[in-house]
């Protein structure tokens, strides 16, 4: 509302350079009150008193209980740290890492947690931020154990397609191309900043997960990954988060470089209709090309993109198999459909590869962690249109029952 905008200092002259959007009235130029993406919402969030430590702790316990009910046994926290201060009531800040640590020491974790560290202002990381932070940490990717790990660093490369802030090779309907969200006045300067960030983090043995939606952003990120790996080879397992419009050429490039892609098929079924109004229709049909990537041999994991979407993995599997719009019922890119078993693999053994724990979890076999869920129907046999009807009736983590609805 207008009071929140006033307290946050948001006016018609406010400009964001980090991927967020402040919607403004076409005639007056005044902000309407609609803030899109966290960099924009954060302007208001940071004026709201954050939750205290105990509230954060209870939020984590509550979330784990809900996740266990859905059959979830492992999660990735995609960005906790100093860069999250002031966002989502403080639920993205460094104190949450400490809260997870306390819960682990008290044996109260009921999901395994892999944390990606977030430095700099949310969604607007600079090389200066990362250069100041990393030398003072004293550890690198893999610190922790199978219950609680600091897995790597989260980086934001661009915005999102619906907001026209994903960096594309072809323009949106309004003529915009989007851009990288790093400091710099030109695309070249922002690309150089990206290369420096990835090179530095890679050199200090951090796995990097980078939010990249636009094809141009994905190309730049993959270029940076490959440069870093050639200069300093190690089993980094860097990965693209989202990878909406990854090209065939880039898919071929990443296969031989042990680079992964983490996709969110359900997002496609929610935004595909609206995207057709603002960008190339062929690109929309090819969004999240799971079939192409799996056939090429790419390590592809799936996630629900919670809290942007509800964290029910079955919905994501159904979406990957059907690719059917939840709004119009239209099928976009049927050639990118995958099988149910392939979709399950994206949530299990492939997801474990991203955690560098594929020898410990991700499949049910002797010697591995006893993490599993039991469903009331056979997901491999049911009509894919009915996958969401399946109920989880038991969840087991580390051999311990953490949810029981038998």
Coordinates of C-alpha atoms in Angstrom, one line a residue:
X1 CA 0.0 0.0 0.0
X2 CA 1.0 3.7 -0.2
X3 CA 2.2 3.8 3.4
X4 CA 4.5 0.8 2.9
X5 CA 5.9 2.4 -0.3
X6 CA 6.5 5.6 1.6
X7 CA 8.3 3.9 4.5
X8 CA 10.4 2.0 2.0
X9 CA 11.4 5.1 0.1
X10 CA 9.9 3.8 -3.2
X11 CA 8.9 6.6 -5.5
X12 CA 8.4 7.1 -9.3
X13 CA 12.1 7.8 -9.5
X14 CA 13.2 4.5 -7.8
X15 CA 15.2 2.4 -10.2
X16 CA 16.4 -1.2 -9.5
X17 CA 19.5 -2.7 -11.1
X18 CA 19.3 -6.2 -9.6
X19 CA 16.5 -7.9 -11.6
X20 CA 13.5 -6.9 -9.6
X21 CA 10.6 -4.8 -11.0
X22 CA 8.7 -2.0 -9.4
X23 CA 5.5 -1.7 -11.5
X24 CA 4.6 1.9 -12.3
X25 CA 1.4 3.5 -13.7
X26 CA 1.8 4.1 -17.4
X27 CA 0.4 7.6 -17.2
X28 CA 1.7 9.1 -14.0
X29 CA 4.8 7.0 -13.5
X30 CA 3.8 6.5 -9.8
X31 CA 4.4 3.0 -8.3
X32 CA 1.2 0.9 -8.3
X33 CA 2.3 -1.2 -5.3
X34 CA 3.1 -4.3 -7.3
X35 CA 6.7 -5.4 -6.5
X36 CA 8.0 -8.4 -8.6
X37 CA 10.9 -10.6 -7.4
X38 CA 12.8 -10.4 -4.1
X39 CA 15.1 -7.5 -5.0
X40 CA 12.0 -5.3 -5.4
X41 CA 10.0 -6.9 -2.5
X42 CA 13.1 -6.6 -0.3
X43 CA 12.8 -2.8 -0.3
X44 CA 9.6 -3.3 1.8
X45 CA 10.7 -6.5 3.6
X46 CA 13.7 -4.8 5.1
X47 CA 11.5 -2.3 6.9
X48 CA 9.6 -5.1 8.6
X49 CA 11.0 -6.3 12.0
X50 CA 12.6 -9.7 11.5
X51 CA 11.6 -12.8 13.3
X52 CA 13.7 -13.7 16.4
X53 CA 15.9 -16.8 16.7
X54 CA 13.2 -18.9 18.3
X55 CA 10.7 -18.0 15.7
X56 CA 13.1 -19.0 13.0
X57 CA 13.8 -22.2 14.7
X58 CA 10.1 -23.0 15.0
X59 CA 9.6 -22.1 11.3
X60 CA 12.3 -24.6 10.3
X61 CA 10.7 -27.3 12.5
X62 CA 7.3 -26.6 11.0
X63 CA 8.6 -26.7 7.5
X64 CA 10.4 -30.0 8.0
X65 CA 7.2 -31.5 9.4
X66 CA 5.3 -30.5 6.3
X67 CA 8.1 -31.7 4.0
X68 CA 8.2 -35.1 5.7
X69 CA 4.4 -35.4 5.2
X70 CA 5.0 -34.9 1.5
X71 CA 7.7 -37.6 1.5
X72 CA 10.7 -35.3 1.3
X73 CA 13.9 -36.6 2.9
X74 CA 16.6 -34.0 1.6
X75 CA 16.4 -30.4 0.7
X76 CA 18.7 -27.7 -0.6
X77 CA 18.4 -24.3 1.1
X78 CA 19.2 -22.2 -2.0
X79 CA 20.7 -19.1 -0.4
X80 CA 21.3 -18.5 3.3
X81 CA 23.8 -16.0 4.6
X82 CA 24.6 -12.3 5.0
X83 CA 23.1 -11.5 1.5
X84 CA 19.7 -12.7 2.9
X85 CA 19.5 -10.3 5.8
X86 CA 16.2 -8.4 5.8
X87 CA 14.4 -10.7 3.4
X88 CA 11.5 -13.0 4.2
X89 CA 11.4 -12.0 7.9
X90 CA 15.0 -13.0 8.3
X91 CA 14.5 -16.5 7.1
X92 CA 17.3 -16.2 4.5
X93 CA 20.0 -14.8 6.9
X94 CA 23.0 -16.3 8.6
X95 CA 21.2 -16.8 11.9
X96 CA 19.1 -19.5 10.1
X97 CA 22.3 -21.5 9.4
X98 CA 23.0 -21.3 13.1
X99 CA 19.5 -22.5 13.9
X100 CA 20.0 -25.5 11.6
X101 CA 23.2 -26.2 13.4
X102 CA 21.5 -26.2 16.8
X103 CA 18.7 -28.5 15.5
X104 CA 21.4 -30.9 14.1
X105 CA 23.2 -31.0 17.5
X106 CA 19.9 -31.7 19.2
X107 CA 19.1 -34.6 16.7
X108 CA 16.0 -32.7 15.6
X109 CA 16.6 -32.6 11.9
X110 CA 14.2 -34.8 10.0
X111 CA 15.3 -33.8 6.6
X112 CA 18.9 -33.7 5.3
X113 CA 19.9 -30.1 4.6
X114 CA 22.4 -28.8 2.0
X115 CA 23.0 -25.1 2.3
X116 CA 24.2 -22.7 -0.5
X117 CA 25.8 -19.6 1.0
X118 CA 24.5 -16.2 -0.1
X119 CA 26.8 -13.2 -0.1
X120 CA 26.2 -9.6 -1.0
X121 CA 22.8 -7.9 -1.4
X122 CA 20.1 -10.4 -2.4
X123 CA 20.2 -10.9 -6.1
X124 CA 23.0 -8.4 -6.7
X125 CA 26.3 -10.1 -5.9
X126 CA 29.5 -8.3 -6.8
X127 CA 33.1 -9.6 -7.0
X128 CA 33.9 -7.3 -4.1
X129 CA 31.3 -9.0 -2.0
X130 CA 32.7 -12.5 -2.6
X131 CA 36.4 -11.4 -2.4
X132 CA 35.7 -9.9 1.1
X133 CA 33.8 -12.9 2.3
X134 CA 35.4 -16.1 1.2
X135 CA 38.9 -15.6 2.8
X136 CA 37.3 -15.3 6.2
X137 CA 35.2 -18.4 6.1
X138 CA 37.9 -21.0 6.5
X139 CA 36.1 -23.9 4.8
X140 CA 34.9 -24.9 1.4
X141 CA 32.2 -27.0 -0.3
X142 CA 31.5 -30.3 1.5
X143 CA 31.9 -28.9 5.0
X144 CA 29.6 -30.9 7.3
X145 CA 28.1 -34.4 7.0
X146 CA 25.2 -36.2 5.4
X147 CA 22.7 -34.4 7.7
X148 CA 23.9 -30.8 7.4
X149 CA 26.3 -29.6 4.7
X150 CA 27.5 -26.3 3.5
X151 CA 27.4 -27.3 -0.1
X152 CA 28.5 -24.2 -2.1
X153 CA 27.6 -20.7 -3.1
X154 CA 24.4 -19.3 -4.6
X155 CA 24.7 -16.7 -7.3
X156 CA 22.0 -14.8 -9.2
X157 CA 22.8 -14.3 -12.8
X158 CA 19.6 -12.7 -14.1
X159 CA 15.9 -12.2 -13.3
X160 CA 12.9 -14.3 -14.5
X161 CA 11.0 -14.5 -17.9
X162 CA 7.6 -13.3 -16.7
X163 CA 9.2 -10.1 -15.4
X164 CA 11.2 -9.7 -18.7
X165 CA 14.4 -9.7 -16.6
X166 CA 15.9 -13.0 -17.8
X167 CA 18.7 -12.1 -20.2
X168 CA 17.7 -13.3 -23.7
X169 CA 19.2 -13.4 -27.2
X170 CA 15.8 -12.5 -28.7
X171 CA 13.9 -9.5 -27.3
X172 CA 10.6 -9.7 -25.4
X173 CA 7.5 -8.2 -27.0
X174 CA 8.3 -4.8 -25.6
X175 CA 11.8 -4.8 -27.0
X176 CA 13.6 -5.6 -23.8
X177 CA 16.4 -8.2 -23.6
X178 CA 16.8 -8.4 -19.8
X179 CA 20.3 -8.4 -18.4
X180 CA 22.8 -9.9 -16.0
X181 CA 22.3 -8.5 -12.5
X182 CA 26.0 -7.9 -11.7
X183 CA 27.6 -4.4 -11.5
X184 CA 28.5 -2.8 -14.8
X185 CA 27.2 -0.3 -17.2
X186 CA 27.4 -2.6 -20.2
X187 CA 26.8 -6.3 -21.0
X188 CA 30.6 -6.7 -21.4
X189 CA 31.3 -5.2 -18.0
X190 CA 28.7 -7.4 -16.3
X191 CA 30.0 -10.5 -18.0
X192 CA 33.5 -9.7 -16.7
X193 CA 32.1 -9.4 -13.2
X194 CA 30.5 -12.8 -13.6
X195 CA 33.7 -14.4 -14.8
X196 CA 35.6 -13.0 -11.9
X197 CA 33.1 -14.2 -9.3
X198 CA 33.0 -17.7 -10.7
X199 CA 36.7 -17.9 -11.1
X200 CA 37.4 -16.8 -7.5
X201 CA 34.8 -19.1 -5.9
X202 CA 36.0 -22.0 -8.1
X203 CA 39.6 -21.3 -7.1
X204 CA 38.7 -21.5 -3.4
X205 CA 36.9 -24.8 -3.9
X206 CA 33.3 -23.8 -3.8
X207 CA 30.6 -25.4 -5.8
X208 CA 28.5 -22.8 -7.5
X209 CA 24.8 -22.9 -8.1
X210 CA 23.7 -20.0 -10.3
X211 CA 20.2 -18.7 -11.1
X212 CA 20.1 -18.5 -14.9
X213 CA 16.9 -18.4 -16.8
X214 CA 17.7 -16.6 -20.1
X215 CA 19.6 -18.3 -22.9
X216 CA 22.1 -15.5 -23.0
X217 CA 22.7 -15.8 -19.2
X218 CA 23.1 -19.5 -19.4
X219 CA 25.7 -19.2 -22.2
X220 CA 27.7 -16.7 -20.1
X221 CA 27.6 -18.9 -17.0
X222 CA 28.6 -22.0 -18.8
X223 CA 31.4 -20.1 -20.5
X224 CA 32.6 -19.0 -17.1
X225 CA 32.3 -22.5 -15.6
X226 CA 34.3 -24.1 -18.4
X227 CA 37.0 -21.4 -18.3
X228 CA 37.4 -22.0 -14.5
X229 CA 37.5 -25.8 -14.9
X230 CA 40.1 -25.6 -17.7
X231 CA 42.4 -23.4 -15.7
X232 CA 41.9 -25.3 -12.4
X233 CA 40.4 -28.8 -12.9
X234 CA 38.6 -30.4 -9.9
X235 CA 35.3 -32.2 -9.4
X236 CA 33.3 -28.9 -8.7
X237 CA 29.9 -30.0 -10.1
X238 CA 28.9 -26.4 -10.7
X239 CA 25.3 -26.1 -11.9
X240 CA 22.7 -24.0 -13.6
X241 CA 19.6 -23.3 -11.5
X242 CA 16.5 -23.2 -13.7
X243 CA 18.1 -23.2 -17.2
X244 CA 14.7 -22.3 -18.7
X245 CA 16.0 -21.6 -22.3
X246 CA 19.2 -23.5 -22.5
X247 CA 20.2 -24.0 -26.1
X248 CA 21.2 -27.3 -27.9
X249 CA 24.7 -26.0 -28.4
X250 CA 25.1 -25.2 -24.7
X251 CA 23.7 -28.6 -23.7
X252 CA 26.4 -30.3 -25.8
X253 CA 29.1 -28.1 -24.2
X254 CA 28.2 -28.9 -20.6
X255 CA 28.1 -32.7 -21.0
X256 CA 31.8 -33.2 -21.0
X257 CA 32.5 -30.7 -18.3
X258 CA 30.5 -32.3 -15.4
X259 CA 28.1 -29.3 -15.2
X260 CA 24.6 -29.9 -14.0
X261 CA 21.2 -28.3 -14.6
X262 CA 18.5 -28.0 -11.9
X263 CA 15.0 -27.5 -13.5
X264 CA 11.5 -26.8 -12.3
X265 CA 9.0 -28.4 -14.7
X266 CA 6.0 -27.3 -12.7
X267 CA 6.9 -23.7 -13.2
X268 CA 6.6 -24.2 -16.9
X269 CA 3.0 -25.5 -16.6
X270 CA 2.0 -22.3 -14.6
X271 CA 3.7 -19.6 -16.7
X272 CA 3.7 -21.1 -20.2
X273 CA 0.5 -19.4 -21.4
X274 CA 1.5 -16.0 -20.2
X275 CA 5.0 -16.3 -21.6
X276 CA 3.5 -16.8 -25.1
X277 CA 2.3 -13.2 -24.9
X278 CA 5.7 -11.7 -24.3
X279 CA 8.3 -13.9 -26.1
X280 CA 9.0 -16.2 -28.9
X281 CA 6.5 -19.1 -29.0
X282 CA 9.0 -21.7 -30.0
X283 CA 11.2 -20.8 -27.0
X284 CA 8.2 -21.2 -24.7
X285 CA 7.4 -24.7 -26.0
X286 CA 11.1 -25.6 -25.4
X287 CA 11.3 -24.2 -21.9
X288 CA 13.1 -26.7 -19.6
X289 CA 14.1 -29.2 -22.3
X290 CA 14.3 -32.2 -20.1
X291 CA 14.2 -34.8 -22.9
X292 CA 17.0 -33.1 -24.8
X293 CA 19.2 -32.8 -21.8
X294 CA 18.7 -36.4 -20.5
X295 CA 19.3 -37.9 -23.9
X296 CA 22.5 -35.9 -24.2
X297 CA 23.7 -37.2 -20.9
X298 CA 23.4 -34.1 -18.8
X299 CA 23.1 -34.4 -15.0
X300 CA 19.6 -33.1 -14.6
X301 CA 17.9 -32.6 -11.2
X302 CA 14.4 -31.4 -10.5
X303 CA 13.1 -29.2 -7.7
X304 CA 9.8 -27.7 -6.8
X305 CA 11.2 -24.1 -6.5
X306 CA 9.6 -23.7 -3.1
X307 CA 8.6 -21.2 -1.7
X308 CA 7.7 -19.9 -5.2
X309 CA 5.7 -23.1 -5.6
X310 CA 4.3 -25.6 -3.1
X311 CA 7.0 -28.3 -2.4
X312 CA 5.0 -31.3 -3.6
X313 CA 7.5 -33.3 -5.8
X314 CA 4.6 -35.3 -7.3
X315 CA 3.3 -32.1 -8.9
X316 CA 6.7 -31.5 -10.5
X317 CA 6.9 -35.1 -11.8
X318 CA 3.4 -34.9 -13.3
X319 CA 4.4 -31.7 -15.0
X320 CA 7.6 -33.1 -16.4
X321 CA 5.7 -36.1 -17.8
X322 CA 2.7 -34.2 -19.3
X323 CA 4.0 -30.6 -19.9
X324 CA 0.4 -29.5 -19.8
X325 CA -0.5 -25.9 -18.9
X326 CA -2.4 -25.7 -15.6
X327 CA -4.4 -22.8 -17.0
X328 CA -5.3 -23.6 -20.6
X329 CA -4.6 -27.4 -20.6
X330 CA -2.5 -26.8 -23.7
X331 CA 0.6 -29.0 -24.1
X332 CA 3.8 -27.1 -24.7
X333 CA 6.7 -29.0 -26.2
X334 CA 5.5 -32.6 -26.1
X335 CA 8.8 -33.6 -27.6
X336 CA 10.4 -32.7 -24.3
X337 CA 8.3 -35.1 -22.2
X338 CA 10.1 -37.6 -20.1
X339 CA 8.9 -40.9 -18.4
X340 CA 7.8 -41.1 -14.8
X341 CA 10.9 -43.2 -13.9
X342 CA 13.2 -40.5 -15.5
X343 CA 11.4 -37.8 -13.5
X344 CA 11.8 -39.8 -10.3
X345 CA 15.5 -40.1 -11.1
X346 CA 15.8 -36.3 -11.3
X347 CA 14.6 -36.1 -7.7
X348 CA 16.7 -39.0 -6.3
X349 CA 20.0 -40.2 -7.7
X350 CA 20.6 -37.2 -9.9
X351 CA 19.8 -34.8 -7.0
X352 CA 22.2 -36.8 -4.8
X353 CA 24.9 -36.2 -7.5
X354 CA 24.5 -32.4 -7.0
X355 CA 25.1 -32.9 -3.3
X356 CA 28.1 -35.1 -4.1
X357 CA 26.5 -37.8 -2.1
X358 CA 25.3 -40.2 -4.8
X359 CA 27.3 -43.0 -3.2
X360 CA 25.4 -42.5 0.0
X361 CA 21.9 -41.7 -0.9
X362 CA 19.5 -41.3 -3.9
X363 CA 18.7 -45.0 -4.4
X364 CA 17.4 -47.8 -2.2
X365 CA 20.3 -50.3 -2.0
X366 CA 22.5 -52.0 0.6
X367 CA 25.0 -49.7 2.2
X368 CA 23.2 -46.5 1.5
X369 CA 21.2 -44.2 3.8
X370 CA 17.7 -45.5 4.5
X371 CA 15.8 -42.5 3.2
X372 CA 12.6 -43.3 1.4
X373 CA 8.8 -42.6 1.3
X374 CA 6.0 -45.1 0.9
X375 CA 3.1 -44.2 -1.4
X376 CA -0.5 -45.5 -1.4
X377 CA -0.4 -46.2 -5.2
X378 CA 2.2 -47.3 -7.7
X379 CA 3.5 -44.1 -9.3
X380 CA 5.0 -46.1 -12.2
X381 CA 1.6 -47.7 -13.1
X382 CA -1.0 -45.0 -12.5
X383 CA -2.2 -42.7 -15.3
X384 CA 0.2 -39.8 -15.3
X385 CA -2.8 -37.4 -15.1
X386 CA -3.6 -38.9 -11.7
X387 CA -0.1 -38.7 -10.1
X388 CA -1.2 -35.8 -7.9
X389 CA -3.9 -38.1 -6.4
X390 CA -1.2 -40.3 -4.9
X391 CA -0.7 -39.9 -1.1
X392 CA 2.4 -40.3 0.9
X393 CA 1.7 -42.6 3.8
X394 CA 5.1 -43.0 5.4
X395 CA 8.5 -41.2 5.3
X396 CA 11.7 -42.7 6.6
X397 CA 14.9 -40.7 7.0
X398 CA 18.1 -42.5 8.2
X399 CA 16.0 -45.6 9.1
X400 CA 13.8 -43.5 11.4
X401 CA 10.1 -43.0 10.7
X402 CA 9.5 -39.3 10.6
X403 CA 5.9 -39.4 9.1
X404 CA 3.4 -42.1 9.5
X405 CA -0.1 -42.0 8.1
X406 CA -0.5 -45.7 7.4

